[in-house]
Tab-separated table of C-alpha atoms and ligand atoms in Angstrom:
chain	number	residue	atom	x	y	z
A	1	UNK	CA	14.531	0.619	3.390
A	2	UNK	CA	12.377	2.619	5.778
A	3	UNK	CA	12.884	3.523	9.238
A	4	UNK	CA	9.965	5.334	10.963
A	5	UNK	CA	11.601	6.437	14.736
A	6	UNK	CA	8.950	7.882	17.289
A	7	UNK	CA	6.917	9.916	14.851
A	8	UNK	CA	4.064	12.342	15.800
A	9	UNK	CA	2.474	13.870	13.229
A	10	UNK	CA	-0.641	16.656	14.048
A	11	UNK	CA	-2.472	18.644	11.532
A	12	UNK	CA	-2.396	22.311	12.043
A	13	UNK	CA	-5.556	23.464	13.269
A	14	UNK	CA	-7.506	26.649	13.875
A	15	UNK	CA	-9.137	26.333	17.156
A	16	UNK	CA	-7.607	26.548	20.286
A	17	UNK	CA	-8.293	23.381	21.905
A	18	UNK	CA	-5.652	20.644	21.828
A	19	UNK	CA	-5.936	17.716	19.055
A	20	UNK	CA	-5.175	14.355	19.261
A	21	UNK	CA	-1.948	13.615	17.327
A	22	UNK	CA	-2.962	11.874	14.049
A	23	UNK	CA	0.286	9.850	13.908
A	24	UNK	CA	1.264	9.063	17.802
A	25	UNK	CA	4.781	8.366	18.910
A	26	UNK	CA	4.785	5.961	15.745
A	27	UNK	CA	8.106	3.173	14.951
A	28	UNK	CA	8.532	0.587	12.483
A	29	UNK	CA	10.912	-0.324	10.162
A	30	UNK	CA	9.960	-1.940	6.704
A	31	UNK	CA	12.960	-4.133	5.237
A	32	UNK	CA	13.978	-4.640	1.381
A	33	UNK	CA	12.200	-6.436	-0.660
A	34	UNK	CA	9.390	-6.692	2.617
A	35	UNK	CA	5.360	-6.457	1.432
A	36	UNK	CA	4.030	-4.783	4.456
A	37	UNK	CA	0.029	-4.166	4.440
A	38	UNK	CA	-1.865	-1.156	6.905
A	39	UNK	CA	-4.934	-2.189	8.304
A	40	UNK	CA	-6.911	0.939	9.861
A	41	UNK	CA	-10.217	2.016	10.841
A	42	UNK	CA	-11.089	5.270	8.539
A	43	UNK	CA	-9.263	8.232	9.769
A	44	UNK	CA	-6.608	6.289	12.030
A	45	UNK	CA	-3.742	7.803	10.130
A	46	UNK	CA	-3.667	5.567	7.026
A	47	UNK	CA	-3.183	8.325	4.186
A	48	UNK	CA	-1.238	10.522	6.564
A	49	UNK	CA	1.532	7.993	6.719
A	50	UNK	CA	2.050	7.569	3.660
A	51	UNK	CA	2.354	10.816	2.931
A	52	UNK	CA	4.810	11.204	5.675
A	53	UNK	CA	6.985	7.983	4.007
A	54	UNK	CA	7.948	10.305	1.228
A	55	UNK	CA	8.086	13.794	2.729
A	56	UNK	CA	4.784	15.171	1.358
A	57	UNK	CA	4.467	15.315	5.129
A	58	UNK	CA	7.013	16.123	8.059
A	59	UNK	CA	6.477	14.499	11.096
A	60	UNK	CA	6.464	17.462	14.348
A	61	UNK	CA	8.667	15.010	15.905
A	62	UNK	CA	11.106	12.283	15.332
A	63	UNK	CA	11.978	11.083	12.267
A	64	UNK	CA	11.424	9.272	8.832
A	65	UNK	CA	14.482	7.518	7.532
A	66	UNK	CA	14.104	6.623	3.560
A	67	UNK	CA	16.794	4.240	2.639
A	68	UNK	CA	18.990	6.074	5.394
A	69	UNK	CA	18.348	9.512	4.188
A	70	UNK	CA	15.412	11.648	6.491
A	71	UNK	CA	12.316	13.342	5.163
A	72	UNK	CA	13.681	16.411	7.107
A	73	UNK	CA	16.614	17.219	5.177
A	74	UNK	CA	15.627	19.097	1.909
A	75	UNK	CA	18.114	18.536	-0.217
A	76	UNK	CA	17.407	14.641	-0.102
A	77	UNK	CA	13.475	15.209	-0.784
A	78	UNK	CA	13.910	14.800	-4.562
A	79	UNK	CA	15.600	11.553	-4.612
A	80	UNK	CA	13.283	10.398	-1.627
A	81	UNK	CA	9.933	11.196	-3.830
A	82	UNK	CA	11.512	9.364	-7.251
A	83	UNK	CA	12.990	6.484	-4.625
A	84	UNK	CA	9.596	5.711	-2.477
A	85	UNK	CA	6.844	6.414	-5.148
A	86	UNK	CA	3.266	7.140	-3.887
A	87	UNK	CA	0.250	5.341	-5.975
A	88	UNK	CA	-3.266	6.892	-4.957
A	89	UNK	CA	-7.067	5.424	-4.919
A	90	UNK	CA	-8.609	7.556	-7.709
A	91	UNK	CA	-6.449	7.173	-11.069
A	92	UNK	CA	-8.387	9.636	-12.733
A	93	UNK	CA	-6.608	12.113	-10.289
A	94	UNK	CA	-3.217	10.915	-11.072
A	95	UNK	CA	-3.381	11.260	-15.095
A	96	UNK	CA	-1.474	13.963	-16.454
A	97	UNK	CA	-1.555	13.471	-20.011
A	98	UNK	CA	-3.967	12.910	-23.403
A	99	UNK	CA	-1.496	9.749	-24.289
A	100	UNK	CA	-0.635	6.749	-22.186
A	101	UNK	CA	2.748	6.945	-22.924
A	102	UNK	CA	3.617	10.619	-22.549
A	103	UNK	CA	1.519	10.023	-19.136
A	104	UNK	CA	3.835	7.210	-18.256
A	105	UNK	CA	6.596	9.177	-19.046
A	106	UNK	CA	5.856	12.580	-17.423
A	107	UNK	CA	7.432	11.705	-13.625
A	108	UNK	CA	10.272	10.260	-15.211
A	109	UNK	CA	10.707	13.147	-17.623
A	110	UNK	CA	11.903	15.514	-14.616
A	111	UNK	CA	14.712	12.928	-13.658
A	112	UNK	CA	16.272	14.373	-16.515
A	113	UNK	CA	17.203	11.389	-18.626
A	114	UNK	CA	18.352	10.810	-22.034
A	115	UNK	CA	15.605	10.202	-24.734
A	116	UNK	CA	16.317	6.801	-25.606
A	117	UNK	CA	16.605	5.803	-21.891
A	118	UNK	CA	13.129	7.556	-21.121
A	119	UNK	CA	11.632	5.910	-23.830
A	120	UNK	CA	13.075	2.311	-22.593
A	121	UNK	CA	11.851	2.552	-18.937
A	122	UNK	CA	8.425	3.500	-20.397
A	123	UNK	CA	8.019	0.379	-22.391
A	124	UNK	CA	9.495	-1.567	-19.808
A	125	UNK	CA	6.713	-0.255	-16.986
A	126	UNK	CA	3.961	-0.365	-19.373
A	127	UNK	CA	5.205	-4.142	-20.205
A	128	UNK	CA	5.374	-4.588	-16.125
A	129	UNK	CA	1.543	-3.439	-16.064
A	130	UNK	CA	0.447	-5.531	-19.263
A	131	UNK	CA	-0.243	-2.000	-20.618
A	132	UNK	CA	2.369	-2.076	-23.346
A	133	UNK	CA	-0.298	-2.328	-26.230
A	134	UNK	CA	-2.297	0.554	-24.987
A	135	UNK	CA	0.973	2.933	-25.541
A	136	UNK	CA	-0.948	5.358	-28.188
A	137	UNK	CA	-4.417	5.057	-26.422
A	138	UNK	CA	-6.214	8.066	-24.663
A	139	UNK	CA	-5.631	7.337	-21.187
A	140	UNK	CA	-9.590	8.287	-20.716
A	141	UNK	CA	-10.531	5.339	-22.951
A	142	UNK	CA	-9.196	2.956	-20.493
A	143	UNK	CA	-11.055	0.543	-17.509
A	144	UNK	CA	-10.926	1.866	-14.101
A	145	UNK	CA	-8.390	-1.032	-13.426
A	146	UNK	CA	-6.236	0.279	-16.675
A	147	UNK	CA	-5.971	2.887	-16.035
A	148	UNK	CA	-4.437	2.339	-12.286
A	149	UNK	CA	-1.754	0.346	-13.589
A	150	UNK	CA	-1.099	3.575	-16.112
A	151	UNK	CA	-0.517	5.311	-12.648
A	152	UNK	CA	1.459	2.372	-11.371
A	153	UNK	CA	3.756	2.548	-14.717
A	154	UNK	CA	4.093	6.006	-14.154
A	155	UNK	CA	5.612	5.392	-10.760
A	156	UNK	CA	7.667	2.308	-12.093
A	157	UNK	CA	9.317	4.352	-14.722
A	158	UNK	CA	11.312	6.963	-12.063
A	159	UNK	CA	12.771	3.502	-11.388
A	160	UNK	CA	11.945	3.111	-7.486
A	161	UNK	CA	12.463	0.544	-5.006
A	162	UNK	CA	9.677	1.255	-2.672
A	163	UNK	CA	6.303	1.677	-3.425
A	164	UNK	CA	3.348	2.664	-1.627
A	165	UNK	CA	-0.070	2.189	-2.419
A	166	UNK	CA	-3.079	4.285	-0.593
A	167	UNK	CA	-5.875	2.003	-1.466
A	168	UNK	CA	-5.283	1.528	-4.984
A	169	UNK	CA	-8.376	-0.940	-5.479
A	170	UNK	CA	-10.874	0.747	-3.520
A	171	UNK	CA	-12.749	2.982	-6.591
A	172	UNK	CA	-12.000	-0.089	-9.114
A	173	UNK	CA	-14.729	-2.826	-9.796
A	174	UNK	CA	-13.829	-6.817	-8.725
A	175	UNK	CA	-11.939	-7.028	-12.445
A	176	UNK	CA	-9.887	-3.772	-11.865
A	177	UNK	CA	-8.867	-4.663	-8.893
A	178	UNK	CA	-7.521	-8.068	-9.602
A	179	UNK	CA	-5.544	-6.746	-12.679
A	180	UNK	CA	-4.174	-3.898	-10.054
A	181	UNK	CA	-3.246	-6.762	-7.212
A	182	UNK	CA	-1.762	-9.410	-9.319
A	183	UNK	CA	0.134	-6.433	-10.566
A	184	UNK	CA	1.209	-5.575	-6.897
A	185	UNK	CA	2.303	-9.063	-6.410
A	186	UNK	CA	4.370	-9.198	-9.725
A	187	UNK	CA	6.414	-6.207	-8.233
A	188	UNK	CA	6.631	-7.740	-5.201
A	189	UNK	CA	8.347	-10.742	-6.956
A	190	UNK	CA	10.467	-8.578	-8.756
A	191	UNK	CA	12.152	-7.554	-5.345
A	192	UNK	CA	9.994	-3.656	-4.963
A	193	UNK	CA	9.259	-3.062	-1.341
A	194	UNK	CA	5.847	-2.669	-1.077
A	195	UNK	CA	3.581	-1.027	1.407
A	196	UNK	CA	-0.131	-1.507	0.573
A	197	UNK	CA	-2.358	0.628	2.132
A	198	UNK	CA	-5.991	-1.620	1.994
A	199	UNK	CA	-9.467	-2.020	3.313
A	200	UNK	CA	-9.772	-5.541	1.982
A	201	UNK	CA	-8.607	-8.274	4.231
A	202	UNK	CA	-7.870	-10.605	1.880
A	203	UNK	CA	-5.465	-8.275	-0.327
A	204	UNK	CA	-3.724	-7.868	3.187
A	205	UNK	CA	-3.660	-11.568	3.780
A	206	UNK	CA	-1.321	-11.689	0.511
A	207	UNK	CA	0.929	-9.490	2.251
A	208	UNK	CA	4.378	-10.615	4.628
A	209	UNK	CA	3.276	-8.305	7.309
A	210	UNK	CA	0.618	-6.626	8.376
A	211	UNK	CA	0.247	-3.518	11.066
A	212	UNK	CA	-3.249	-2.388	11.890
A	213	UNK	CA	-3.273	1.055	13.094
A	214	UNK	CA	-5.353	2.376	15.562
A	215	UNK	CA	-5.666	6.710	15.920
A	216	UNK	CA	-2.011	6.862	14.554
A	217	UNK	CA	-0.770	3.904	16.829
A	218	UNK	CA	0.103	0.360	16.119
A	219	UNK	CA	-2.738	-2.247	17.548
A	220	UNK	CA	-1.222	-5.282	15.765
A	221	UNK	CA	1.600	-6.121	13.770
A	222	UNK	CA	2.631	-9.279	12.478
A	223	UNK	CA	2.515	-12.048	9.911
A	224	UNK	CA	-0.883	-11.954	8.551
A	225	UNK	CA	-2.409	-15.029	10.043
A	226	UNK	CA	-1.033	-14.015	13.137
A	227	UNK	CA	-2.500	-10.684	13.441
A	228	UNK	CA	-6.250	-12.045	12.041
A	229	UNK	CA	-5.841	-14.807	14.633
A	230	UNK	CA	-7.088	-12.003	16.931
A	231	UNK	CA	-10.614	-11.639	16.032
A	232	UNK	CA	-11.951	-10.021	18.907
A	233	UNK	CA	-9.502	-7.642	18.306
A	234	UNK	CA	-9.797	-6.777	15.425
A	235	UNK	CA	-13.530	-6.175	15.980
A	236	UNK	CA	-13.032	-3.918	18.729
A	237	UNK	CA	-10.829	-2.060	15.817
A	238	UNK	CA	-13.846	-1.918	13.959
A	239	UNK	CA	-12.112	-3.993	11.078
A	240	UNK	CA	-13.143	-7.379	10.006
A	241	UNK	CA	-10.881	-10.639	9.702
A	242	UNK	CA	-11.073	-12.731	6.187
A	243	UNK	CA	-14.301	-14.773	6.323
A	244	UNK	CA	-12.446	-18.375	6.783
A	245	UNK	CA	-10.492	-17.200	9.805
A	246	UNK	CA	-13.930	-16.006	11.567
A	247	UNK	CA	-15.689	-19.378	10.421
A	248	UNK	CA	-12.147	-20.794	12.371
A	249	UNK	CA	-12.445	-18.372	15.140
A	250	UNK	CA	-16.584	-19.247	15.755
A	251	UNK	CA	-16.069	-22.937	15.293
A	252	UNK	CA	-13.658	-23.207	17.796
A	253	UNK	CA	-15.911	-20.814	19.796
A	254	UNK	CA	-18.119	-23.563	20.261
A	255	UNK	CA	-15.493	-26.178	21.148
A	256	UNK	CA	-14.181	-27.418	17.791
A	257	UNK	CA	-10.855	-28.699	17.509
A	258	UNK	CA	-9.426	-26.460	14.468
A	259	UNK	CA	-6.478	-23.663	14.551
A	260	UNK	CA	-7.598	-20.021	15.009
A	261	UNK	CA	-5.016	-19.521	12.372
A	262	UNK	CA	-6.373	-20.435	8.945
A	263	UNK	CA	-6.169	-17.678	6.535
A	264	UNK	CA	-7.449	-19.757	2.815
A	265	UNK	CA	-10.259	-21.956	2.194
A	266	UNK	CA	-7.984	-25.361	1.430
A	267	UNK	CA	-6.697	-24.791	4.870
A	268	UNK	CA	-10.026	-24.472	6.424
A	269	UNK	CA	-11.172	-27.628	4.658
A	270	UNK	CA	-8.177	-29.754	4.764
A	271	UNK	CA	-8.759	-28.949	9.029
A	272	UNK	CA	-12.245	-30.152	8.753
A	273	UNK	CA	-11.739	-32.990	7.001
A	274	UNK	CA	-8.055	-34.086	7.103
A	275	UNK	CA	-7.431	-36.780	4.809
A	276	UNK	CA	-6.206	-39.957	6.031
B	1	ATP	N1	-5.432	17.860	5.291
B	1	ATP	C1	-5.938	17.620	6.500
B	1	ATP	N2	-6.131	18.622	7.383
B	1	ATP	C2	-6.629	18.398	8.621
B	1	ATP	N3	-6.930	17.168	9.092
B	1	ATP	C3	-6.752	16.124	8.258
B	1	ATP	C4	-6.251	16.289	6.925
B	1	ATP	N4	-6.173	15.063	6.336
B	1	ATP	C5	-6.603	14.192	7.258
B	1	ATP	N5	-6.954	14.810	8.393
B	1	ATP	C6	-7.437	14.158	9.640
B	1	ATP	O1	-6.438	13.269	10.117
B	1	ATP	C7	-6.991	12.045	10.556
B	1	ATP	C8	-6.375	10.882	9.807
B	1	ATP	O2	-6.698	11.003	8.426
B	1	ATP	P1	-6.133	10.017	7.325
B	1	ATP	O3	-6.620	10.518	6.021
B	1	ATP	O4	-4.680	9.857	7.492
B	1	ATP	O5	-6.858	8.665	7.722
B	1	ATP	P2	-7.033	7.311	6.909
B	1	ATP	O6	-6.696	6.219	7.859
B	1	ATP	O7	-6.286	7.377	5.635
B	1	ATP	O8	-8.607	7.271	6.633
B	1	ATP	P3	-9.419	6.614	5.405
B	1	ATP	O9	-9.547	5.165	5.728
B	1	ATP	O10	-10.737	7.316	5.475
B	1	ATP	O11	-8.678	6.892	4.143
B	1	ATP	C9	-8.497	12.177	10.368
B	1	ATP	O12	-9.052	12.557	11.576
B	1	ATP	C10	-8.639	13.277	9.349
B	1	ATP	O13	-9.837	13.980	9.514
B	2	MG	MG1	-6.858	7.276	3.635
């Protein structure tokens, strides 16, 4: 789906000294249908790749492969944009319109479509995002957490098959930002590749995959309970692990027989006290 090959990636900058490259000699490749979350200290390169997934970004060298076409060619930047569709933290930012549908619809609109098939995909992704009764509200009206999955519609009505989130839960309060992950999962069950950009560990712990980034590099990458098995790590990162795996990590510290690799509370209890 997307194919990052030995990326660098520097902002242009006025002074004459040297920077360090915000995305460093950078490679992965995310697979269909894959949930892949980024871990990152603040400012390790987080927002920039993303932005550099669907060509709002070059990279100064190598390349970014979208669903085999690169974010260097022009003439494929169009269909990369409406195929990898880019969800940002503050919805307020991201609404366009004074109605929730003609928001939903005003992405889409530019793909050209007939009127009855523009008006179909807009139900549809306000149905995806539960949002189908709020079709005639003002989009101001709406919850924090509403009115991100108005955004999210918005992106699911260009009809893509990857879509990236930059920290789509982090203005929204603990309400919002359930409604906003369940609604990331739901996609992910419906086959979207996702790639969830997050500073909550346990919205990364839903994910397939996680790779924590460290100034533009990869630290770790790796199924989730693999990459919060390293705890020291991840500290050193300046990121935290989900509370249960720490409790596993300390425990064992100290000599306790339980795996460093617990990610959910049953786990950690069922280890504790194992039924016979
Ligand atoms: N438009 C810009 N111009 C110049 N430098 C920038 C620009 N945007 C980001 N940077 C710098 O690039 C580095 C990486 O920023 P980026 O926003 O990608 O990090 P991030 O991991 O998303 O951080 P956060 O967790 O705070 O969102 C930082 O040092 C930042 O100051
Ligand atoms: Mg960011």
């Amino acid at each position: 789906m997307i194919e990052v090959k030995e990326v660098d990636f520097t902002y242009p900058h006025s002074g004459d000294q040297e920077a360090a490259k915000t995305i460093d000699h950078l490679s992965f490749k995310l697979e269909e249908g894959e949930f892949l979350a980024i871990l990152g200290h603040n400012g390790s390169g987080k927002s920039t790749l993303a932005k550099l997934l669907n060509g709002l970004l070059l990279p100064n060298a190598g390349e970014v492969l979208v669903q085999g076409k690169s974010t260097l060619n022009e003439e494929d930047l169009w269909e990369i944009r409406s195929k990898a569709g880019l969800v940002f933290q503050n919805p307020d930012n991201q609404i366009v319109a004074t109605m929730v549908e003609e928001d939903v619809a005003f992405g889409a609109e530019n793909l050209g479509l007939p009127k009855e098939e523009l008006r179909a995909r807009v139900d549809q992704a306000l149905e995806t995002v539960d949002m189908l009764d709020y079709k005639r509200q003002a989009p101001h009206l709406l919850s924090g957490g509403q009115k991100q999955r108005v955004a999210i519609a918005g992106i699911l009505a260009m009809n893509p098959d990857i879509i990236i989130f930059d920290e789509p839960t982090a203005m929204l309060d603990p309400k919002g930002r359930q409604e906003v992950i369940e609604t990331i999962q739901k996609l992910h069950a419906q086959k979207k590749t996702i790639l969830l950009i997050t500073h909550f560990m346990d919205e990364a712990a839903l994910a397939d995959r996680i790779i924590v980034l460290e100034k533009g590099k990869i630290a770790l990458d790796g199924e989730p309970r693999e990459v919060f098995a390293n705890v020291a790590r991840m500290k050193e990162i300046g990121l935290d692990v989900p509370q249960v795996t720490e409790l596993a990590y300390r425990l064992k510290e100290k000599g306790y027989p339980i795996s460093n690799k617990i990610l959910g509370v049953k786990e950690f209890v069922d280890q504790l006290c194992p039924i016979s």
